[in-house]
């Protein structure tokens, strides 16, 4: 057990990174669990604290574009366009890795994911660190990503050195990950930067699908993700909900009929995306058996939300 320090000071939190320790910090997407990208021992501790499979690479976070050259061997033309348009923001570009980046950070890959958060406290923290910070989501592997610091505390108190306290995250789903090492970039994970927005720059861009007969380019995709303990059931209409004695919950946009122990009615798909992981955790705390999730149209952030819901529903 380590003593986990809770602080609101970006400067204090950065001191932990500089001394090779682990800090959870807020971003606009979800909370991340950070370590110095050049400190192999600290990175090994990230994998240990999260119980993360060692074949799942980490995203490096930067506060300044000049840090890109510490991480990437080259900035491909595709990445240049995306960085220009979407940095800082909820987008990760995958680039050829620089020699100096330890392989443990990228799980042995010769590429590295890089992102510049637009969240003010995250930017302050990263600036004080004076080094890029690798950070997966700050949850135990397999659990829903943390969208508030209490979720981080629930999973990692006593396992990490510091939590930088921020607000509930604005987006609630992880960044869009785009592989920019190919001539036409490919979306490895949908997120708040939508397929439609990306198509305006790359009309040919497509979503990587594990059904396609090609090797998995993003190892994280094959791992089980985002799952509450409860069974997650996707429904296209609230009419599909059957009567049952189970303790159950509902999240969606339209009011369900019948008895529920917990209901989260969202006013928009944005709100649904922001709330879903926190709702899953609340359901687990209340020992709910079944969570009914209303499906949404797969456009805008709806594509990312449906991606996470589908993954959560696979048992
Ligand atoms: O919004 C986010 O991206 C958050 C915040 C903290 O920045 N981070 C996050 O990290 O979601 P994580 O580790 O939970 O998810 C990273 C995803 C995984 O699916 C991983 O496989 C993929 O990005 N990834 C990372 N580096 C990659 C690489 N070099 N090539 C392909 N995929 C990569
Ligand atoms: Mg994660």
XYZ file of C-alpha atoms and ligand atoms in Angstrom:
349
model
C 0.000 0.000 0.000
C 1.252 3.498 -0.775
C -0.322 6.596 0.669
C -2.278 8.292 -2.111
C -1.986 12.072 -1.880
C -5.037 14.063 -2.981
C -4.211 17.539 -4.229
C -5.659 20.368 -6.288
C -2.216 21.706 -7.117
C -0.949 20.913 -10.616
C 2.523 21.931 -9.504
C 2.554 19.553 -6.546
C 1.183 16.698 -8.674
C 3.930 17.292 -11.270
C 6.593 16.862 -8.577
C 5.449 13.247 -8.189
C 5.952 12.627 -11.930
C 9.420 14.175 -11.774
C 10.389 11.813 -8.963
C 9.243 8.759 -10.938
C 5.875 8.248 -9.320
C 2.291 7.868 -10.559
C -0.319 10.618 -10.742
C -3.950 10.398 -11.830
C -5.116 13.630 -13.483
C -8.261 14.939 -15.175
C -8.559 15.571 -18.905
C -11.570 16.574 -21.028
C -12.213 12.902 -21.897
C -11.581 10.754 -18.786
C -9.042 10.751 -15.946
C -5.609 9.390 -16.896
C -2.953 7.625 -14.816
C 0.343 9.292 -15.674
C 4.062 8.533 -15.518
C 7.158 10.057 -17.138
C 7.399 8.552 -20.639
C 11.146 8.042 -20.218
C 10.952 6.285 -16.843
C 10.576 2.540 -17.466
C 10.168 1.654 -13.824
C 7.346 4.146 -13.351
C 5.636 2.841 -16.495
C 5.925 -0.731 -15.202
C 4.110 0.484 -12.086
C 1.236 1.810 -14.214
C 0.706 -1.667 -15.658
C 0.901 -3.122 -12.152
C -1.475 -0.644 -10.486
C -4.098 -1.040 -13.224
C -3.514 -4.767 -13.718
C -3.242 -3.873 -17.361
C -2.217 -6.520 -19.910
C 1.365 -5.759 -20.971
C 0.459 -5.864 -24.674
C -1.757 -2.786 -24.423
C 0.155 0.399 -25.409
C -0.117 3.755 -23.635
C -0.896 7.218 -24.991
C 1.707 9.949 -24.440
C 0.325 13.351 -23.382
C 2.029 16.610 -24.286
C 1.551 20.256 -23.362
C 3.577 21.699 -26.214
C 3.953 20.696 -29.875
C 7.717 20.878 -29.502
C 7.530 17.730 -27.385
C 6.347 15.773 -30.449
C 9.861 15.255 -31.673
C 10.843 13.602 -28.391
C 8.210 10.959 -29.077
C 7.861 10.497 -32.834
C 10.471 9.621 -35.442
C 8.485 11.545 -38.038
C 5.252 13.475 -38.280
C 3.395 11.975 -41.225
C 1.433 14.300 -43.553
C -1.848 12.838 -42.272
C -0.853 13.524 -38.668
C 0.197 17.052 -39.536
C -3.280 17.851 -40.822
C -4.985 16.354 -37.794
C -2.668 18.016 -35.298
C -3.213 21.324 -37.022
C -6.956 21.034 -36.775
C -7.633 19.133 -33.553
C -4.767 19.711 -31.091
C -5.317 20.434 -28.276
C -8.385 18.206 -27.959
C -9.812 14.706 -27.600
C -7.774 13.171 -30.437
C -4.813 10.770 -30.338
C -2.572 10.379 -33.395
C -0.524 7.195 -33.814
C 2.929 7.901 -35.277
C 6.227 6.062 -35.831
C 7.950 5.983 -32.442
C 11.252 7.730 -31.684
C 14.121 5.405 -30.655
C 14.392 7.004 -27.210
C 10.858 6.087 -26.140
C 11.076 2.867 -24.109
C 9.259 -0.111 -25.607
C 7.342 -0.715 -22.393
C 5.406 2.514 -23.114
C 4.206 1.243 -26.477
C 3.873 -2.413 -25.465
C 6.616 -3.342 -27.906
C 5.120 -1.516 -30.919
C 7.226 0.720 -33.141
C 4.448 3.324 -33.085
C 3.257 5.690 -30.388
C -0.083 7.381 -29.693
C 0.214 11.091 -28.845
C -2.408 13.491 -27.571
C -2.525 17.059 -26.287
C -5.444 17.525 -23.892
C -7.301 20.835 -24.017
C -8.312 20.639 -20.330
C -6.809 23.598 -18.462
C -5.704 21.731 -15.318
C -4.257 18.907 -17.448
C -2.291 21.445 -19.487
C -0.959 23.148 -16.353
C 0.037 19.803 -14.875
C 1.748 18.631 -18.078
C 3.616 21.901 -18.374
C 4.967 21.551 -14.817
C 6.085 17.966 -15.578
C 8.611 19.147 -18.203
C 8.317 15.773 -19.932
C 5.636 13.970 -21.934
C 3.451 11.842 -19.682
C 2.146 8.431 -20.705
C -1.307 7.803 -19.332
C -3.930 5.138 -19.819
C -7.344 5.742 -18.301
C -7.041 5.733 -14.489
C -9.254 2.715 -13.806
C -8.567 -0.921 -13.016
C -8.234 -2.723 -16.329
C -11.612 -3.831 -17.660
C -13.644 -1.438 -15.485
C -15.426 1.639 -16.840
C -13.064 4.593 -17.362
C -13.158 7.145 -14.518
C -14.970 10.391 -15.204
C -14.542 11.844 -11.717
C -11.759 11.603 -9.159
C -13.893 9.483 -6.839
C -13.958 6.719 -9.447
C -10.148 6.893 -9.594
C -10.025 6.701 -5.800
C -12.401 3.719 -5.780
C -10.111 1.737 -8.115
C -6.613 2.940 -7.254
C -6.419 4.361 -3.718
C -3.325 2.869 -2.054
C -1.890 1.800 -5.430
C -0.835 5.177 -6.863
C 1.017 8.156 -5.403
C -1.252 11.091 -6.164
C -4.625 12.141 -7.540
C -4.886 15.630 -9.020
C -8.420 16.673 -8.137
C -10.521 18.155 -10.918
C -14.157 18.371 -11.919
C -16.243 15.674 -13.570
C -14.887 15.279 -17.103
C -16.611 17.176 -19.879
C -16.849 14.455 -22.563
C -16.923 11.239 -20.538
C -15.600 8.916 -23.290
C -11.959 8.341 -24.265
C -10.244 10.157 -27.147
C -10.604 9.282 -30.825
C -7.504 7.265 -31.803
C -6.333 7.643 -35.416
C -3.534 5.590 -36.960
C -1.570 8.097 -39.026
C 1.201 5.733 -40.117
C -0.835 4.662 -43.154
C -1.348 6.736 -46.270
C -5.054 6.978 -45.528
C -5.510 7.232 -41.794
C -7.719 4.726 -39.994
C -9.822 5.336 -36.885
C -8.792 2.756 -34.297
C -11.182 3.991 -31.608
C -14.107 6.380 -32.169
C -14.419 9.337 -29.786
C -15.575 12.923 -29.487
C -13.759 13.968 -32.665
C -16.305 12.337 -34.932
C -16.048 10.302 -38.111
C -17.974 13.085 -39.880
C -15.437 15.732 -38.803
C -12.519 13.524 -39.808
C -14.121 12.832 -43.198
C -14.072 16.542 -43.957
C -10.277 16.265 -43.965
C -9.898 12.674 -45.187
C -12.966 11.642 -47.216
C -11.482 8.123 -47.441
C -10.983 7.600 -43.720
C -12.612 4.510 -42.276
C -13.245 2.918 -38.975
C -11.030 -0.038 -38.204
C -13.186 -3.088 -37.801
C -11.968 -6.206 -36.057
C -14.142 -8.178 -38.452
C -11.926 -7.231 -41.345
C -9.299 -9.855 -42.019
C -6.315 -7.778 -41.020
C -4.122 -7.855 -37.955
C -5.376 -5.915 -34.950
C -3.587 -2.571 -35.154
C -4.599 -1.392 -31.734
C -4.076 -4.107 -29.149
C -6.458 -2.385 -26.735
C -9.308 -3.210 -29.092
C -9.168 -6.896 -28.398
C -9.331 -6.562 -24.646
C -12.591 -6.584 -22.781
C -13.484 -3.061 -21.790
C -15.726 -0.715 -19.945
C -17.694 -3.414 -18.189
C -19.759 -3.057 -15.084
C -20.428 -6.228 -13.046
C -24.055 -6.079 -14.129
C -25.297 -7.522 -17.400
C -25.575 -4.762 -20.000
C -28.538 -5.175 -22.345
C -28.868 -2.950 -25.412
C -32.395 -2.098 -26.508
C -33.544 -0.170 -29.552
C -36.827 0.767 -27.945
C -38.091 0.819 -24.373
C -40.907 -1.498 -25.612
C -38.353 -4.327 -25.612
C -37.981 -4.291 -21.827
C -39.663 -7.312 -20.288
C -41.096 -7.532 -16.786
C -38.670 -9.091 -14.364
C -37.919 -9.497 -10.677
C -34.244 -8.645 -11.160
C -32.787 -5.492 -9.697
C -32.366 -3.409 -12.780
C -31.460 -0.018 -14.137
C -32.066 2.016 -17.252
C -30.077 4.681 -19.066
C -31.193 6.368 -22.259
C -33.098 9.217 -23.857
C -36.705 8.023 -23.554
C -38.631 7.259 -20.408
C -38.968 3.495 -19.776
C -42.113 1.811 -18.466
C -41.981 -0.579 -15.539
C -40.037 -0.790 -12.298
C -36.377 0.175 -12.058
C -34.021 0.609 -9.115
C -32.106 3.309 -10.955
C -33.032 5.422 -13.964
C -30.857 7.923 -15.798
C -32.816 9.907 -18.342
C -30.528 11.956 -20.556
C -31.552 15.045 -22.487
C -29.025 14.552 -25.258
C -26.537 12.051 -26.647
C -23.741 14.285 -25.289
C -25.168 13.954 -21.789
C -25.597 10.189 -22.245
C -21.910 9.901 -23.243
C -20.832 12.048 -20.296
C -22.870 10.055 -17.769
C -22.656 6.451 -18.935
C -19.444 5.303 -17.195
C -20.414 6.978 -13.918
C -23.844 5.356 -14.166
C -22.278 1.912 -14.680
C -20.234 2.392 -11.501
C -23.284 3.532 -9.542
C -25.136 0.412 -10.703
C -22.292 -1.776 -9.434
C -22.283 -0.039 -6.059
C -26.028 -0.732 -5.803
C -25.533 -4.377 -6.931
C -27.859 -3.999 -9.892
C -28.179 -7.195 -11.994
C -29.229 -5.794 -15.352
C -28.617 -2.447 -16.998
C -30.817 -1.630 -19.970
C -29.139 0.847 -22.302
C -31.131 2.490 -25.051
C -29.227 2.552 -28.336
C -28.592 5.832 -30.170
C -27.910 6.756 -33.767
C -24.287 6.029 -34.719
C -23.389 9.553 -35.720
C -21.325 12.246 -33.995
C -20.438 11.171 -30.478
C -23.191 8.535 -30.853
C -20.738 6.313 -32.751
C -18.296 6.359 -29.814
C -21.081 5.846 -27.294
C -22.431 2.830 -29.213
C -18.884 1.423 -29.468
C -18.523 1.542 -25.664
C -22.046 0.194 -25.061
C -21.476 -2.730 -27.425
C -18.184 -3.589 -25.728
C -19.800 -3.384 -22.297
C -22.578 -5.725 -23.402
C -20.195 -8.538 -24.413
C -19.811 -10.989 -21.542
O -8.934 9.982 -23.752
C -8.016 9.173 -23.666
O -7.443 8.708 -24.665
C -7.577 8.759 -22.251
C -7.004 9.998 -21.562
C -6.403 9.678 -20.230
O -6.092 10.620 -22.405
N -6.647 7.687 -22.321
C -7.020 6.416 -22.648
O -5.982 5.498 -22.596
O -8.141 6.094 -22.941
P -6.209 3.935 -22.652
O -4.867 3.381 -22.381
O -7.272 3.551 -21.730
O -6.552 3.627 -24.132
C -5.577 3.792 -25.127
C -6.036 3.163 -26.418
C -5.971 1.661 -26.359
O -7.077 1.139 -27.065
C -4.660 1.368 -27.062
O -4.620 0.090 -27.647
C -4.606 2.482 -28.101
O -5.166 3.590 -27.463
N -3.213 2.778 -28.481
C -2.278 3.397 -27.739
N -1.088 3.439 -28.394
C -1.292 2.831 -29.580
C -0.451 2.537 -30.697
N 0.831 2.860 -30.726
N -0.995 1.900 -31.745
C -2.301 1.554 -31.731
N -3.139 1.796 -30.715
C -2.649 2.422 -29.640
Mg -8.646 2.489 -20.795
